[in-house]
PDB file of C-alpha atoms in Angstrom:
ATOM      1  CA  LYS V 206      14.628 -12.619  23.397  1.00  0.00           C
ATOM      2  CA  ASN V 207      16.684 -10.045  21.493  1.00  0.00           C
ATOM      3  CA  GLU V 208      19.973  -9.017  23.031  1.00  0.00           C
ATOM      4  CA  VAL V 209      19.079  -5.365  22.468  1.00  0.00           C
ATOM      5  CA  GLU V 210      15.565  -4.148  23.039  1.00  0.00           C
ATOM      6  CA  GLN V 211      14.212  -0.680  22.441  1.00  0.00           C
ATOM      7  CA  SER V 212      11.035   1.004  23.546  1.00  0.00           C
ATOM      8  CA  PRO V 213       8.804   2.337  22.306  1.00  0.00           C
ATOM      9  CA  GLN V 214       8.795   0.914  18.775  1.00  0.00           C
ATOM     10  CA  ASN V 215       6.872   3.908  17.480  1.00  0.00           C
ATOM     11  CA  LEU V 216       6.560   7.370  18.930  1.00  0.00           C
ATOM     12  CA  THR V 217       4.667  10.435  17.816  1.00  0.00           C
ATOM     13  CA  ALA V 218       5.097  13.857  19.363  1.00  0.00           C
ATOM     14  CA  GLN V 219       4.128  17.462  18.894  1.00  0.00           C
ATOM     15  CA  GLU V 220       6.840  19.936  18.106  1.00  0.00           C
ATOM     16  CA  GLY V 221       8.488  21.149  21.288  1.00  0.00           C
ATOM     17  CA  GLU V 222       7.852  18.035  23.345  1.00  0.00           C
ATOM     18  CA  PHE V 223      10.553  16.282  25.368  1.00  0.00           C
ATOM     19  CA  ILE V 224      11.193  12.798  24.024  1.00  0.00           C
ATOM     20  CA  THR V 225      12.750   9.731  25.635  1.00  0.00           C
ATOM     21  CA  ILE V 226      13.725   6.517  23.877  1.00  0.00           C
ATOM     22  CA  ASN V 227      14.907   3.582  25.952  1.00  0.00           C
ATOM     23  CA  CYS V 228      17.353   0.778  25.249  1.00  0.00           C
ATOM     24  CA  SER V 229      18.001  -2.326  27.351  1.00  0.00           C
ATOM     25  CA  TYR V 230      20.617  -4.938  26.584  1.00  0.00           C
ATOM     26  CA  SER V 231      21.476  -8.327  28.012  1.00  0.00           C
ATOM     27  CA  VAL V 232      25.173  -8.734  27.119  1.00  0.00           C
ATOM     28  CA  GLY V 233      28.354  -7.275  28.515  1.00  0.00           C
ATOM     29  CA  ILE V 234      29.509  -4.404  26.348  1.00  0.00           C
ATOM     30  CA  SER V 235      32.460  -2.158  25.696  1.00  0.00           C
ATOM     31  CA  ALA V 236      30.347   0.653  24.254  1.00  0.00           C
ATOM     32  CA  LEU V 237      26.790   1.586  23.337  1.00  0.00           C
ATOM     33  CA  HIS V 238      25.898   3.577  20.253  1.00  0.00           C
ATOM     34  CA  TRP V 239      22.882   5.678  19.384  1.00  0.00           C
ATOM     35  CA  LEU V 240      22.319   6.010  15.649  1.00  0.00           C
ATOM     36  CA  GLN V 241      19.869   7.951  13.511  1.00  0.00           C
ATOM     37  CA  GLN V 242      18.436   6.712  10.231  1.00  0.00           C
ATOM     38  CA  HIS V 243      16.303   8.932   7.989  1.00  0.00           C
ATOM     39  CA  PRO V 244      13.855   7.325   5.529  1.00  0.00           C
ATOM     40  CA  GLY V 245      15.764   5.996   2.536  1.00  0.00           C
ATOM     41  CA  GLY V 246      18.942   7.356   3.999  1.00  0.00           C
ATOM     42  CA  GLY V 247      22.098   6.161   5.578  1.00  0.00           C
ATOM     43  CA  ILE V 248      22.867   5.811   9.245  1.00  0.00           C
ATOM     44  CA  VAL V 249      24.485   8.593  11.228  1.00  0.00           C
ATOM     45  CA  SER V 250      26.199   8.021  14.541  1.00  0.00           C
ATOM     46  CA  LEU V 251      24.825  10.312  17.258  1.00  0.00           C
ATOM     47  CA  PHE V 252      26.619   9.076  20.353  1.00  0.00           C
ATOM     48  CA  MET V 253      29.016   6.425  21.520  1.00  0.00           C
ATOM     49  CA  LEU V 254      29.231   6.022  25.265  1.00  0.00           C
ATOM     50  CA  SER V 255      30.492   3.568  27.829  1.00  0.00           C
ATOM     51  CA  SER V 256      29.517   5.411  30.990  1.00  0.00           C
ATOM     52  CA  GLY V 257      27.652   8.421  32.275  1.00  0.00           C
ATOM     53  CA  LYS V 258      26.083  10.986  30.025  1.00  0.00           C
ATOM     54  CA  LYS V 259      26.814  12.840  26.805  1.00  0.00           C
ATOM     55  CA  LYS V 260      25.124  15.917  25.351  1.00  0.00           C
ATOM     56  CA  HIS V 261      25.144  17.292  21.828  1.00  0.00           C
ATOM     57  CA  GLY V 262      22.841  20.192  21.118  1.00  0.00           C
ATOM     58  CA  ARG V 263      19.296  19.103  21.951  1.00  0.00           C
ATOM     59  CA  LEU V 264      20.288  15.454  22.279  1.00  0.00           C
ATOM     60  CA  ILE V 265      21.299  13.795  25.527  1.00  0.00           C
ATOM     61  CA  ALA V 266      22.336  10.167  25.971  1.00  0.00           C
ATOM     62  CA  THR V 267      22.751   8.405  29.297  1.00  0.00           C
ATOM     63  CA  ILE V 268      23.872   4.924  30.210  1.00  0.00           C
ATOM     64  CA  ASN V 269      23.662   2.851  33.383  1.00  0.00           C
ATOM     65  CA  ILE V 270      26.127  -0.004  33.014  1.00  0.00           C
ATOM     66  CA  GLN V 271      24.947  -1.824  36.153  1.00  0.00           C
ATOM     67  CA  GLU V 272      21.345  -1.842  34.963  1.00  0.00           C
ATOM     68  CA  LYS V 273      22.289  -2.449  31.311  1.00  0.00           C
ATOM     69  CA  HIS V 274      20.110   0.427  30.221  1.00  0.00           C
ATOM     70  CA  SER V 275      20.495   3.570  28.148  1.00  0.00           C
ATOM     71  CA  SER V 276      18.201   6.431  27.250  1.00  0.00           C
ATOM     72  CA  LEU V 277      18.233   8.947  24.428  1.00  0.00           C
ATOM     73  CA  HIS V 278      16.492  12.234  25.143  1.00  0.00           C
ATOM     74  CA  ILE V 279      15.519  14.944  22.691  1.00  0.00           C
ATOM     75  CA  THR V 280      14.622  18.314  24.130  1.00  0.00           C
ATOM     76  CA  ALA V 281      12.406  20.792  22.272  1.00  0.00           C
ATOM     77  CA  SER V 282      11.675  18.277  19.515  1.00  0.00           C
ATOM     78  CA  HIS V 283      11.317  19.475  15.932  1.00  0.00           C
ATOM     79  CA  PRO V 284       9.818  17.876  12.805  1.00  0.00           C
ATOM     80  CA  ARG V 285      13.336  17.457  11.384  1.00  0.00           C
ATOM     81  CA  ASP V 286      14.031  15.056  14.275  1.00  0.00           C
ATOM     82  CA  SER V 287      11.644  12.587  12.623  1.00  0.00           C
ATOM     83  CA  ALA V 288      13.689   9.465  11.908  1.00  0.00           C
ATOM     84  CA  VAL V 289      14.388   5.977  13.190  1.00  0.00           C
ATOM     85  CA  TYR V 290      16.654   5.954  16.235  1.00  0.00           C
ATOM     86  CA  ILE V 291      18.672   2.784  16.696  1.00  0.00           C
ATOM     87  CA  CYS V 292      20.513   1.579  19.768  1.00  0.00           C
ATOM     88  CA  ALA V 293      23.493  -0.698  19.143  1.00  0.00           C
ATOM     89  CA  VAL V 294      25.998  -2.345  21.473  1.00  0.00           C
ATOM     90  CA  ASN V 295      29.578  -3.559  21.076  1.00  0.00           C
ATOM     91  CA  PRO V 296      30.060  -6.751  23.088  1.00  0.00           C
ATOM     92  CA  THR V 297      33.156  -7.509  21.036  1.00  0.00           C
ATOM     93  CA  ASP V 298      34.129  -5.926  17.768  1.00  0.00           C
ATOM     94  CA  LYS V 299      30.792  -6.028  16.010  1.00  0.00           C
ATOM     95  CA  LEU V 300      27.614  -4.108  16.639  1.00  0.00           C
ATOM     96  CA  ILE V 301      24.387  -5.743  17.734  1.00  0.00           C
ATOM     97  CA  PHE V 302      21.448  -3.526  16.843  1.00  0.00           C
ATOM     98  CA  GLY V 303      18.037  -2.968  18.297  1.00  0.00           C
ATOM     99  CA  THR V 304      15.102  -2.862  15.919  1.00  0.00           C
ATOM    100  CA  GLY V 305      14.837   0.912  16.210  1.00  0.00           C
ATOM    101  CA  THR V 306      12.291   3.451  17.398  1.00  0.00           C
ATOM    102  CA  ARG V 307      10.399   5.287  14.692  1.00  0.00           C
ATOM    103  CA  LEU V 308       9.859   8.896  15.789  1.00  0.00           C
ATOM    104  CA  GLN V 309       7.488  11.299  14.084  1.00  0.00           C
ATOM    105  CA  VAL V 310       7.335  14.884  15.266  1.00  0.00           C
ATOM    106  CA  PHE V 311       4.393  16.923  14.005  1.00  0.00           C
ATOM    107  CA  PRO V 312       4.366  20.716  13.757  1.00  0.00           C
TER     108      PRO V 312
ATOM    109  CA  GLY U 119      36.356  14.731   3.390  1.00  0.00           C
ATOM    110  CA  ALA U 120      34.718  11.822   1.580  1.00  0.00           C
ATOM    111  CA  GLY U 121      32.617   9.460   3.622  1.00  0.00           C
ATOM    112  CA  VAL U 122      31.915   5.791   3.063  1.00  0.00           C
ATOM    113  CA  SER U 123      30.516   5.179  -0.391  1.00  0.00           C
ATOM    114  CA  GLN U 124      28.677   2.154  -1.737  1.00  0.00           C
ATOM    115  CA  THR U 125      27.836   1.129  -5.261  1.00  0.00           C
ATOM    116  CA  PRO U 126      25.424   0.513  -6.760  1.00  0.00           C
ATOM    117  CA  SER U 127      22.802   2.356  -4.745  1.00  0.00           C
ATOM    118  CA  ASN U 128      20.134   0.013  -6.102  1.00  0.00           C
ATOM    119  CA  LYS U 129      20.430  -3.422  -7.643  1.00  0.00           C
ATOM    120  CA  VAL U 130      17.582  -5.459  -9.068  1.00  0.00           C
ATOM    121  CA  THR U 131      18.367  -9.008 -10.065  1.00  0.00           C
ATOM    122  CA  GLU U 132      16.637 -12.264 -10.812  1.00  0.00           C
ATOM    123  CA  LYS U 133      16.584 -15.276  -8.547  1.00  0.00           C
ATOM    124  CA  GLY U 134      19.625 -17.437  -9.121  1.00  0.00           C
ATOM    125  CA  LYS U 135      21.893 -14.675 -10.408  1.00  0.00           C
ATOM    126  CA  TYR U 136      25.235 -13.548  -8.971  1.00  0.00           C
ATOM    127  CA  VAL U 137      25.702 -10.030  -7.581  1.00  0.00           C
ATOM    128  CA  GLU U 138      28.602  -7.956  -6.285  1.00  0.00           C
ATOM    129  CA  LEU U 139      28.217  -5.003  -3.958  1.00  0.00           C
ATOM    130  CA  ARG U 140      31.083  -2.582  -3.454  1.00  0.00           C
ATOM    131  CA  CYS U 141      32.143  -0.518  -0.475  1.00  0.00           C
ATOM    132  CA  ASP U 142      34.738   2.272  -0.408  1.00  0.00           C
ATOM    133  CA  PRO U 143      35.614   3.050   3.210  1.00  0.00           C
ATOM    134  CA  ILE U 144      36.977   6.287   4.576  1.00  0.00           C
ATOM    135  CA  SER U 145      40.647   6.571   3.717  1.00  0.00           C
ATOM    136  CA  GLY U 146      42.820   5.294   6.545  1.00  0.00           C
ATOM    137  CA  HIS U 147      40.088   3.295   8.265  1.00  0.00           C
ATOM    138  CA  THR U 148      41.446  -0.171   8.895  1.00  0.00           C
ATOM    139  CA  ALA U 149      38.198  -1.784  10.013  1.00  0.00           C
ATOM    140  CA  LEU U 150      35.365  -2.424   7.585  1.00  0.00           C
ATOM    141  CA  TYR U 151      31.975  -3.922   8.398  1.00  0.00           C
ATOM    142  CA  TRP U 152      29.106  -5.299   6.323  1.00  0.00           C
ATOM    143  CA  TYR U 153      25.566  -5.355   7.671  1.00  0.00           C
ATOM    144  CA  ARG U 154      22.205  -6.337   6.216  1.00  0.00           C
ATOM    145  CA  GLN U 155      18.971  -4.559   7.039  1.00  0.00           C
ATOM    146  CA  SER U 156      15.609  -6.034   6.176  1.00  0.00           C
ATOM    147  CA  LEU U 157      12.512  -3.857   6.010  1.00  0.00           C
ATOM    148  CA  GLY U 158      11.411  -2.695   9.441  1.00  0.00           C
ATOM    149  CA  GLN U 159      14.339  -4.324  11.199  1.00  0.00           C
ATOM    150  CA  GLY U 160      17.599  -3.137  12.649  1.00  0.00           C
ATOM    151  CA  PRO U 161      20.806  -3.977  10.782  1.00  0.00           C
ATOM    152  CA  GLU U 162      22.339  -7.421  11.265  1.00  0.00           C
ATOM    153  CA  PHE U 163      26.070  -8.020  11.307  1.00  0.00           C
ATOM    154  CA  LEU U 164      27.503 -10.025   8.411  1.00  0.00           C
ATOM    155  CA  ILE U 165      31.313  -9.750   8.418  1.00  0.00           C
ATOM    156  CA  TYR U 166      34.107  -7.496   9.524  1.00  0.00           C
ATOM    157  CA  PHE U 167      37.600  -6.986   8.176  1.00  0.00           C
ATOM    158  CA  GLN U 168      40.697  -5.914  10.006  1.00  0.00           C
ATOM    159  CA  GLY U 169      42.942  -4.791   7.181  1.00  0.00           C
ATOM    160  CA  THR U 170      42.805  -7.408   4.439  1.00  0.00           C
ATOM    161  CA  GLY U 171      41.638 -10.306   6.568  1.00  0.00           C
ATOM    162  CA  ALA U 172      38.157 -11.244   7.685  1.00  0.00           C
ATOM    163  CA  ALA U 173      38.415 -11.030  11.459  1.00  0.00           C
ATOM    164  CA  ASP U 174      34.857 -12.232  12.030  1.00  0.00           C
ATOM    165  CA  ASP U 175      32.575 -13.718   9.396  1.00  0.00           C
ATOM    166  CA  SER U 176      30.151 -15.330  11.810  1.00  0.00           C
ATOM    167  CA  GLY U 177      27.218 -13.293  10.513  1.00  0.00           C
ATOM    168  CA  LEU U 178      27.325 -14.559   6.945  1.00  0.00           C
ATOM    169  CA  PRO U 179      24.074 -16.530   6.598  1.00  0.00           C
ATOM    170  CA  ASN U 180      25.416 -19.323   4.370  1.00  0.00           C
ATOM    171  CA  ASP U 181      28.121 -20.174   1.862  1.00  0.00           C
ATOM    172  CA  ARG U 182      26.412 -18.229  -0.917  1.00  0.00           C
ATOM    173  CA  PHE U 183      27.756 -15.087   0.739  1.00  0.00           C
ATOM    174  CA  PHE U 184      31.414 -14.133   0.506  1.00  0.00           C
ATOM    175  CA  ALA U 185      33.351 -10.904   0.953  1.00  0.00           C
ATOM    176  CA  VAL U 186      36.859  -9.787   0.100  1.00  0.00           C
ATOM    177  CA  ARG U 187      39.102  -6.840   0.826  1.00  0.00           C
ATOM    178  CA  PRO U 188      42.268  -7.686  -1.081  1.00  0.00           C
ATOM    179  CA  GLU U 189      44.204  -4.459  -0.526  1.00  0.00           C
ATOM    180  CA  GLY U 190      42.794  -3.448   2.832  1.00  0.00           C
ATOM    181  CA  SER U 191      40.658  -0.667   1.408  1.00  0.00           C
ATOM    182  CA  VAL U 192      37.761  -1.365  -0.976  1.00  0.00           C
ATOM    183  CA  SER U 193      35.619  -4.370  -0.122  1.00  0.00           C
ATOM    184  CA  THR U 194      33.252  -6.406  -2.263  1.00  0.00           C
ATOM    185  CA  LEU U 195      30.357  -8.471  -0.928  1.00  0.00           C
ATOM    186  CA  LYS U 196      29.515 -11.291  -3.302  1.00  0.00           C
ATOM    187  CA  ILE U 197      26.253 -13.218  -3.306  1.00  0.00           C
ATOM    188  CA  GLN U 198      25.868 -16.336  -5.438  1.00  0.00           C
ATOM    189  CA  ARG U 199      22.614 -17.935  -6.583  1.00  0.00           C
ATOM    190  CA  THR U 200      20.555 -15.091  -5.122  1.00  0.00           C
ATOM    191  CA  GLU U 201      17.258 -15.886  -3.450  1.00  0.00           C
ATOM    192  CA  ARG U 202      14.237 -13.654  -2.846  1.00  0.00           C
ATOM    193  CA  GLY U 203      15.041 -13.713   0.871  1.00  0.00           C
ATOM    194  CA  ASP U 204      18.337 -11.942   0.134  1.00  0.00           C
ATOM    195  CA  SER U 205      16.399  -8.768  -0.690  1.00  0.00           C
ATOM    196  CA  ALA U 206      17.484  -6.120   1.813  1.00  0.00           C
ATOM    197  CA  VAL U 207      19.617  -3.017   2.203  1.00  0.00           C
ATOM    198  CA  TYR U 208      23.273  -3.941   2.530  1.00  0.00           C
ATOM    199  CA  LEU U 209      25.179  -1.458   4.654  1.00  0.00           C
ATOM    200  CA  CYS U 210      28.906  -0.947   4.895  1.00  0.00           C
ATOM    201  CA  ALA U 211      30.694   0.888   7.701  1.00  0.00           C
ATOM    202  CA  SER U 212      34.292   1.671   8.522  1.00  0.00           C
ATOM    203  CA  SER U 213      36.194   2.748  11.597  1.00  0.00           C
ATOM    204  CA  LEU U 214      39.637   3.406  12.968  1.00  0.00           C
ATOM    205  CA  LYS U 215      41.184   1.049  15.447  1.00  0.00           C
ATOM    206  CA  GLY U 216      41.828   2.774  18.730  1.00  0.00           C
ATOM    207  CA  PRO U 217      44.130   1.744  21.520  1.00  0.00           C
ATOM    208  CA  GLN U 218      41.291   0.250  23.535  1.00  0.00           C
ATOM    209  CA  GLY U 219      40.126  -1.999  20.732  1.00  0.00           C
ATOM    210  CA  TRP U 220      37.432  -1.910  18.126  1.00  0.00           C
ATOM    211  CA  GLY U 221      34.525  -1.617  20.484  1.00  0.00           C
ATOM    212  CA  TYR U 222      35.357   1.955  21.379  1.00  0.00           C
ATOM    213  CA  ASN U 223      35.409   3.238  17.854  1.00  0.00           C
ATOM    214  CA  GLU U 224      32.682   5.151  16.101  1.00  0.00           C
ATOM    215  CA  GLN U 225      31.553   3.457  12.925  1.00  0.00           C
ATOM    216  CA  PHE U 226      30.805   5.566   9.858  1.00  0.00           C
ATOM    217  CA  PHE U 227      28.104   4.159   7.639  1.00  0.00           C
ATOM    218  CA  GLY U 228      27.649   4.284   3.903  1.00  0.00           C
ATOM    219  CA  PRO U 229      24.263   4.992   2.280  1.00  0.00           C
ATOM    220  CA  GLY U 230      23.664   1.317   1.587  1.00  0.00           C
ATOM    221  CA  THR U 231      22.844  -0.746  -1.474  1.00  0.00           C
ATOM    222  CA  ARG U 232      19.220  -1.769  -1.849  1.00  0.00           C
ATOM    223  CA  LEU U 233      19.158  -5.273  -3.339  1.00  0.00           C
ATOM    224  CA  THR U 234      15.928  -6.602  -4.788  1.00  0.00           C
ATOM    225  CA  VAL U 235      15.775 -10.205  -5.950  1.00  0.00           C
ATOM    226  CA  LEU U 236      12.783 -10.904  -8.181  1.00  0.00           C
TER     227      LEU U 236
END
């Protein structure tokens, strides 16, 4: 069993839909990261959180430390949101990554 | 300002050859990380440096892999006797060290080097 699991693996949506991507982890952590990776591109950090909720534009990330679970929400999705979204955790000083959720948003 | 850069962006080599991959971190970032990402998978940790020293190299798959950071800035990942299974995107990231430790710091990723071993 992977230490970081994401669901769903693949997600398609129509423009404007509300999207949720889930991440569960099985280790104690100091922080959880949500990252975005475009095809053929590098990785961009979206959020780093250790408790509660963070919001940036149309993106919202929440974490429940007791349940070892985090969610990434995208409101009013747009085709430019199409990318792979990766959850990663810091149990120590290195990141352990999930396998990612591939999101495609169609106009 | 300049982000993390990696060279080359693509490297094609033959089985058994030696390759070097370079990472230039963000100026002033004391932590540097190497990851490997195979097709359709999330990145896997290889090694991380705190300054010039390798603080954790537990992710290196075997002794064909080695990395250095002699002056605490640029790092080179070296792979000897390459195998087809080494084909992947090699990612480098850097971060500052905050007062609460490394785990609280945002990592900034480079664009990666795509290594193909024929």
